[in-house]
CSV table of C-alpha atoms in Angstrom, one decimal:
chain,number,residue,atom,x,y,z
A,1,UNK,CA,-1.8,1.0,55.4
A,2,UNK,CA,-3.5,-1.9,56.3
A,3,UNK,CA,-7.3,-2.5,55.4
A,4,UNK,CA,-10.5,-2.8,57.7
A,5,UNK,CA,-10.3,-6.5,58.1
A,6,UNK,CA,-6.7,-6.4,59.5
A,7,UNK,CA,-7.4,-4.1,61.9
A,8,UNK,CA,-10.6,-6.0,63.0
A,9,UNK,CA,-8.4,-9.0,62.6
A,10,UNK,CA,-5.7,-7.5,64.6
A,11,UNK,CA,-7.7,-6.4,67.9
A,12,UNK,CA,-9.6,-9.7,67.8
A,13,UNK,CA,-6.4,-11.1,68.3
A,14,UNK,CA,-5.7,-8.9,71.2
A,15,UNK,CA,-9.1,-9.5,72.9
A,16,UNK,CA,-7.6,-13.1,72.5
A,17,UNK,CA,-4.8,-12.6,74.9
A,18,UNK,CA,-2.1,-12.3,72.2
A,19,UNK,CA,0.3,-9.8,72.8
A,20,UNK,CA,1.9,-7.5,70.4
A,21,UNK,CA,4.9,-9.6,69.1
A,22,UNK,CA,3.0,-12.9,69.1
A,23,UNK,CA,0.2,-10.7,66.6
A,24,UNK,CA,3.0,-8.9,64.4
A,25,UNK,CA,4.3,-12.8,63.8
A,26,UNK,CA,0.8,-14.1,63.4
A,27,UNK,CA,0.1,-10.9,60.4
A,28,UNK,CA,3.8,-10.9,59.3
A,29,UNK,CA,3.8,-7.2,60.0
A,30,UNK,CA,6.0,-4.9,62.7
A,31,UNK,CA,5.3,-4.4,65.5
A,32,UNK,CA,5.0,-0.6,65.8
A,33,UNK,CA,2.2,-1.6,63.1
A,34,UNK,CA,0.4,-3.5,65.6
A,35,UNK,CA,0.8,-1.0,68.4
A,36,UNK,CA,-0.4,1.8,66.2
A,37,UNK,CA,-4.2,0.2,65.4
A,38,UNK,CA,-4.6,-1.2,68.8
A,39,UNK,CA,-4.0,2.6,69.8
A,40,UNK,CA,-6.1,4.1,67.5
A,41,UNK,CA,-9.0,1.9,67.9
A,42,UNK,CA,-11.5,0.7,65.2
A,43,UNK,CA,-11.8,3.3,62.6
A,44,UNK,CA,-11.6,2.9,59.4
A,45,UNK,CA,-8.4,3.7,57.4
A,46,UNK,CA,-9.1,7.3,55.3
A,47,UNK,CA,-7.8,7.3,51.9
A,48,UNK,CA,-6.3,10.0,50.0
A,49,UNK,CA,-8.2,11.1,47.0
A,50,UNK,CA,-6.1,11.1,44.0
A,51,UNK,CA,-5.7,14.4,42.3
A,52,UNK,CA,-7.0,13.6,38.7
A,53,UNK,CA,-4.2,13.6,36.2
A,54,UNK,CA,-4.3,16.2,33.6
A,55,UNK,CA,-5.0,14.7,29.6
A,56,UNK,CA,-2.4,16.2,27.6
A,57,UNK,CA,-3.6,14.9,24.7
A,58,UNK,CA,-7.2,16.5,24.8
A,59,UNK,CA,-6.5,19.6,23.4
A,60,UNK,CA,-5.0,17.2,20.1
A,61,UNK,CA,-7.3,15.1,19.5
A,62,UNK,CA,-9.8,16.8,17.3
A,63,UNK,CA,-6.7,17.4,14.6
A,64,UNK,CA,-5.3,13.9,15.2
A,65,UNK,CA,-8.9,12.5,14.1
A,66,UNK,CA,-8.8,14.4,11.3
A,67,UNK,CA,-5.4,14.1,10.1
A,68,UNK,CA,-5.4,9.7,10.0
A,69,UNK,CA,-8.8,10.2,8.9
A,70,UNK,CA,-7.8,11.9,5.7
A,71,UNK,CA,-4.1,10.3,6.0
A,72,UNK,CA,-4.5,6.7,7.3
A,73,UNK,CA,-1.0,5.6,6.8
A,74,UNK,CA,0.8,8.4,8.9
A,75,UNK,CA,2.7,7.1,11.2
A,76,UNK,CA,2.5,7.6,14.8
A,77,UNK,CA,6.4,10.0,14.8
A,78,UNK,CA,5.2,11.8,12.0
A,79,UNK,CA,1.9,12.8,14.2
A,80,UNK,CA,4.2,13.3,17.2
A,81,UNK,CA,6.4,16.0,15.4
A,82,UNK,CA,3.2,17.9,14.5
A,83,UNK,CA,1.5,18.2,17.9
A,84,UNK,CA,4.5,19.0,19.4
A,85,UNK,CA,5.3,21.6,17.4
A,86,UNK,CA,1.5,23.3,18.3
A,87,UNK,CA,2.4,22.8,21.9
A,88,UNK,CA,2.4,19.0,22.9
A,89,UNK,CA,3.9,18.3,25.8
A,90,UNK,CA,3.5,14.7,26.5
A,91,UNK,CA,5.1,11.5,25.5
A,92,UNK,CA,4.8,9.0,22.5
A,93,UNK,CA,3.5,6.4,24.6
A,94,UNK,CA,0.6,8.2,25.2
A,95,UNK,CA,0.0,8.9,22.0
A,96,UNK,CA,0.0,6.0,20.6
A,97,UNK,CA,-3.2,4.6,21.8
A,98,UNK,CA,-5.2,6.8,21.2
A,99,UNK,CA,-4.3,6.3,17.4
A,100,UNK,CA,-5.0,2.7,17.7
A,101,UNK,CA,-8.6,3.6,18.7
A,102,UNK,CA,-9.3,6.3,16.2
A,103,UNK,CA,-7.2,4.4,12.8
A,104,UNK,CA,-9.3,3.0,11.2
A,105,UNK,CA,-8.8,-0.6,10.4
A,106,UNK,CA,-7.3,-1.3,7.1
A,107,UNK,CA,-9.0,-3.7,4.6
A,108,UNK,CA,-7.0,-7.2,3.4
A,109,UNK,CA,-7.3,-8.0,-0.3
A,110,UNK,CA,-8.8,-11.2,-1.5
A,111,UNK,CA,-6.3,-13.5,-2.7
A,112,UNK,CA,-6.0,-14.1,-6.5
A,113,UNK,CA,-6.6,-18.3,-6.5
A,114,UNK,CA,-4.7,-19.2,-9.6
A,115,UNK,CA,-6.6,-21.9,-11.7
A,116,UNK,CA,-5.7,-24.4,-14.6
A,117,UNK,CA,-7.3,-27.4,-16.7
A,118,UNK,CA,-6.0,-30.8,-15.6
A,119,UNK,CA,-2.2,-31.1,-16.4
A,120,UNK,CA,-1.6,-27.5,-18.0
A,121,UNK,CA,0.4,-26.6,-15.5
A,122,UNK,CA,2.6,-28.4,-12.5
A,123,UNK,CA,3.9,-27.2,-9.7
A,124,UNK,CA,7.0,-28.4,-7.6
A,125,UNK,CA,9.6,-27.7,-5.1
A,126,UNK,CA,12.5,-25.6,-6.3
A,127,UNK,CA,15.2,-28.7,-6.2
A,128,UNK,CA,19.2,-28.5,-7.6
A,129,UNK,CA,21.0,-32.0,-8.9
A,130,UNK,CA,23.0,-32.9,-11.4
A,131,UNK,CA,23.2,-35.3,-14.1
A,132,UNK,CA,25.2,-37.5,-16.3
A,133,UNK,CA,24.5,-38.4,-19.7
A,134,UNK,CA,25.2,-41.9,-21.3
A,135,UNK,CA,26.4,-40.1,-24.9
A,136,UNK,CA,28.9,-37.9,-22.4
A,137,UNK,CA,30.7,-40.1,-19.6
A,138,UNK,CA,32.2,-38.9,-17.4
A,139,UNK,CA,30.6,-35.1,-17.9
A,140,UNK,CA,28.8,-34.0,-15.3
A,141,UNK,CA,25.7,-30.8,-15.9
A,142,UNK,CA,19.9,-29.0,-15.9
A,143,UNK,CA,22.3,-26.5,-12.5
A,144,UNK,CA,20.9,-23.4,-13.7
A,145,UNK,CA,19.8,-20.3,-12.6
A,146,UNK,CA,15.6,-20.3,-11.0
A,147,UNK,CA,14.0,-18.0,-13.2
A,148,UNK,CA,11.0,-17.0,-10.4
A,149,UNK,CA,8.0,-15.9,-12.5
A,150,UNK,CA,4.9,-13.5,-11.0
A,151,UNK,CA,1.8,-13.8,-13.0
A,152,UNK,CA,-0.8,-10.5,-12.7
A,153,UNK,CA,-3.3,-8.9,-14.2
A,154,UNK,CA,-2.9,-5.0,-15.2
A,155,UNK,CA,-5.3,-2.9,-16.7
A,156,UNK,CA,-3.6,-0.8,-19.8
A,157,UNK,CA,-4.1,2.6,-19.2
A,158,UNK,CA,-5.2,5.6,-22.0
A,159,UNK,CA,-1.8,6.0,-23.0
A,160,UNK,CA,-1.5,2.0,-23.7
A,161,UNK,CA,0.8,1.6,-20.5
A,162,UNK,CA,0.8,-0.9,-18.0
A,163,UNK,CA,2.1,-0.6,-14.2
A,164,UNK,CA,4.5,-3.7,-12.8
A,165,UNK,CA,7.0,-2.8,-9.7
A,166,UNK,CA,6.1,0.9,-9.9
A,167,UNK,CA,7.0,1.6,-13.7
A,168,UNK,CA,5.4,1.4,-16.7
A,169,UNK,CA,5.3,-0.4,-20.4
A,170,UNK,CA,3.7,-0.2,-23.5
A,171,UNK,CA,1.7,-2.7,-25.2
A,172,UNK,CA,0.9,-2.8,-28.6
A,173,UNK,CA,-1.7,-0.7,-30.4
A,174,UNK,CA,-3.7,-3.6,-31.6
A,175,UNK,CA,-4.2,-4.9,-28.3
A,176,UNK,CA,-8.1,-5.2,-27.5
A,177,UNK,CA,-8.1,-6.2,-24.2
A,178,UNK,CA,-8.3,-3.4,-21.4
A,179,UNK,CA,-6.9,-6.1,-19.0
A,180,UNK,CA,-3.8,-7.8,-20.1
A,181,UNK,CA,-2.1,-10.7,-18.5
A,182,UNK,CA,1.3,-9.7,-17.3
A,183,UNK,CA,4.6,-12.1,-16.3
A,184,UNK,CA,7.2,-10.3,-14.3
A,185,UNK,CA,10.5,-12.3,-14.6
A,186,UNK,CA,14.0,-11.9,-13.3
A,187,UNK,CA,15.1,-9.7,-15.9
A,188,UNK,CA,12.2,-9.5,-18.3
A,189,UNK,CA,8.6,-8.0,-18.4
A,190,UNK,CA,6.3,-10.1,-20.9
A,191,UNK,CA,2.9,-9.1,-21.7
A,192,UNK,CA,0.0,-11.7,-23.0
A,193,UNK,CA,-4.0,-11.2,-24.3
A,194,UNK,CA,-5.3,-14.3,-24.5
A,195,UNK,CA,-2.8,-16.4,-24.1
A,196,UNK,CA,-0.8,-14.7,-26.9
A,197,UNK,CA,2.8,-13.0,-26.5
A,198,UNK,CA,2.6,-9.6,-27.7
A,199,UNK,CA,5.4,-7.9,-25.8
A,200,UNK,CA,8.4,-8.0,-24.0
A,201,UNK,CA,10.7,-5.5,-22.2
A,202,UNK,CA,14.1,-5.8,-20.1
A,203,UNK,CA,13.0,-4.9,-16.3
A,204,UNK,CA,13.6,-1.7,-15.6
A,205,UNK,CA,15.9,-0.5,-12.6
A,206,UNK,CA,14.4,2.2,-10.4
A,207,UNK,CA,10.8,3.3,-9.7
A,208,UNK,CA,8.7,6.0,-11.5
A,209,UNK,CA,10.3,4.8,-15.5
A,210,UNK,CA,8.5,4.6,-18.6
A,211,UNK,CA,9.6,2.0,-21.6
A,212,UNK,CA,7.8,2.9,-24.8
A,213,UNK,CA,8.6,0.2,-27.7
A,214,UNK,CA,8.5,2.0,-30.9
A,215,UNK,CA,6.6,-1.3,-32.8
A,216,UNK,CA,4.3,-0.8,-30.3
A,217,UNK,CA,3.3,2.8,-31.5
A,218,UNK,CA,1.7,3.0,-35.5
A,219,UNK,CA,2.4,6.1,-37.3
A,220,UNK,CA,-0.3,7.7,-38.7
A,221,UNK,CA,-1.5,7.2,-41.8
A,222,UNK,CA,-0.2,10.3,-44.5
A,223,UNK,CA,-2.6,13.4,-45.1
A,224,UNK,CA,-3.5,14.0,-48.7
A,225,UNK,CA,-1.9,17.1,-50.1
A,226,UNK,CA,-4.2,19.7,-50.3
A,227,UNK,CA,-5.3,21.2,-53.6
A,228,UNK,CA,-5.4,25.1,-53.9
A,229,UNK,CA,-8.6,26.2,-55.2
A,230,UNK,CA,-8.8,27.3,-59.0
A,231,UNK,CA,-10.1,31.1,-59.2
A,232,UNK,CA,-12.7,31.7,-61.6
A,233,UNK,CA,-15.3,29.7,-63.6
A,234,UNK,CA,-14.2,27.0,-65.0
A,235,UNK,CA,-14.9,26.8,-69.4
A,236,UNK,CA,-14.2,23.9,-71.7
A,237,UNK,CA,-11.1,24.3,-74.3
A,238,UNK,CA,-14.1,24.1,-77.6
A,239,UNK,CA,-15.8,27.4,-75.6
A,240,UNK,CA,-12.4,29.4,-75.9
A,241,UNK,CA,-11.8,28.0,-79.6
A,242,UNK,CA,-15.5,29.5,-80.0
A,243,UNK,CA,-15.0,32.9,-78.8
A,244,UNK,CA,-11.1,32.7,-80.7
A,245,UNK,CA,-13.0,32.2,-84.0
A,246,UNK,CA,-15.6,34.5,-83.3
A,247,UNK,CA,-13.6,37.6,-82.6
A,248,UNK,CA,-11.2,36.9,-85.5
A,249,UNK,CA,-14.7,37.1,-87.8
A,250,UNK,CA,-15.4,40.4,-86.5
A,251,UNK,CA,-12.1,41.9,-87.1
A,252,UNK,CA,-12.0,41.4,-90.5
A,253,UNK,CA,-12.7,44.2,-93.0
């Protein structure tokens, strides 16, 4: 359907003494086109209204809203299953933004900025070569395996546990410290308070594990047996050798 102008354009044209093939050339449109507005004179093209399309989502959203609201890290299937199974009949893509407009944003943590005096510690690119030594010609070896290290603080819970890569290990009794500096290796878990080594435990396989060191864990010092009580008054021995004597006097003739 061609627009007001065209047809303006096109009967201009035509007032110009063009005729209907020299026009459709002119426009790059067909003929029967051309025909069609110089027949129908200057009116302006009508439009069909456009039913409005029905929001199948509407009826959703007031539990969606409240279900990321509580539950920010559902994702976007799992909300899909639901609705459709209280009567959702559209599709995923339009789903989907609506979630993006009512998730709420997540927050990025700071990041931990790892400070040291002057040359305490160095840092360099991971780097394999080998060597060979004056005392051992013609021997060739420092390839070894890169022990990565990952340095964080955990806080020791009541039961004297700390949490690295989803399990948990004891520390000590003695430690102090609610916050303990922790080194995750390759295959070992060491534990530090100020500076200071005061455990260490193989890495555990798996998620949800607890390692309990026995050192770690003081038995309790032993109760005093407890003493029955003695019935009766108690008499010094020189009272009974009193009353002994005294009823030996009296039964004498």
């Amino acid at each position: 359907m061609k627009c007001l102008r065209e047809i303006v354009l096109i009967h201009d044209l035509k007032r110009q003494g063009l005729s209907v093939t020299a026009i459709a050339l002119k426009l790059g449109c067909d003929r029967k086109t051309v025909r069609k507005y110089l027949k129908q004179g200057l009116e302006a093209p009508v439009h069909k209204t456009r039913e409005p399309v029905q929001n199948l989502l509407e009826p959703f959203e007031a539990y969606l809203r409240d279900r990321v609201g509580l539950f920010p890290d559902l994702s976007g299937r799992r909300l899909l299953r639901e609705i459709r199974a209280m009567g959702y009949k559209g599709s995923y893509s339009t789903l989907k933004p609506f979630l993006r407009s009512v998730r709420p944003s997540r927050r990025t943590q700071f990041e931990r900025r790892f400070e040291t005096p002057p040359g305490k510690q160095a840092q360099v690119d991971f780097a394999e070569f080998t060597a060979e030594f004056t005392d051992e010609p013609g021997v060739v070896r420092p390839a070894l395996a890169y022990d990565a290290v990952l340095t964080v603080e955990r806080r020791v819970s009541k039961e004297g546990m700390v949490s690295v890569g989803g399990n948990l290990y004891s520390v000590p009794d003695t430690a102090r410290r609610r916050v303990l500096e922790v080194q995750h290796h390759t295959a070992e878990i060491r534990i530090f308070e100020d500076g200071q080594l005061i455990a260490r435990h193989p890495v555990l396989e798996g998620k949800a594990l607890r390692r309990v060191d026995p050192a770690h864990r003081k038995a309790p010092p032993p109760r005093p047996p407890q003493q029955m009580p003695v019935q009766g008054l108690r008499r010094p021995l020189d009272f009974y050798d009193a009353v002994g004597r005294r009823l030996a006097a009296g039964s004498q003739p």
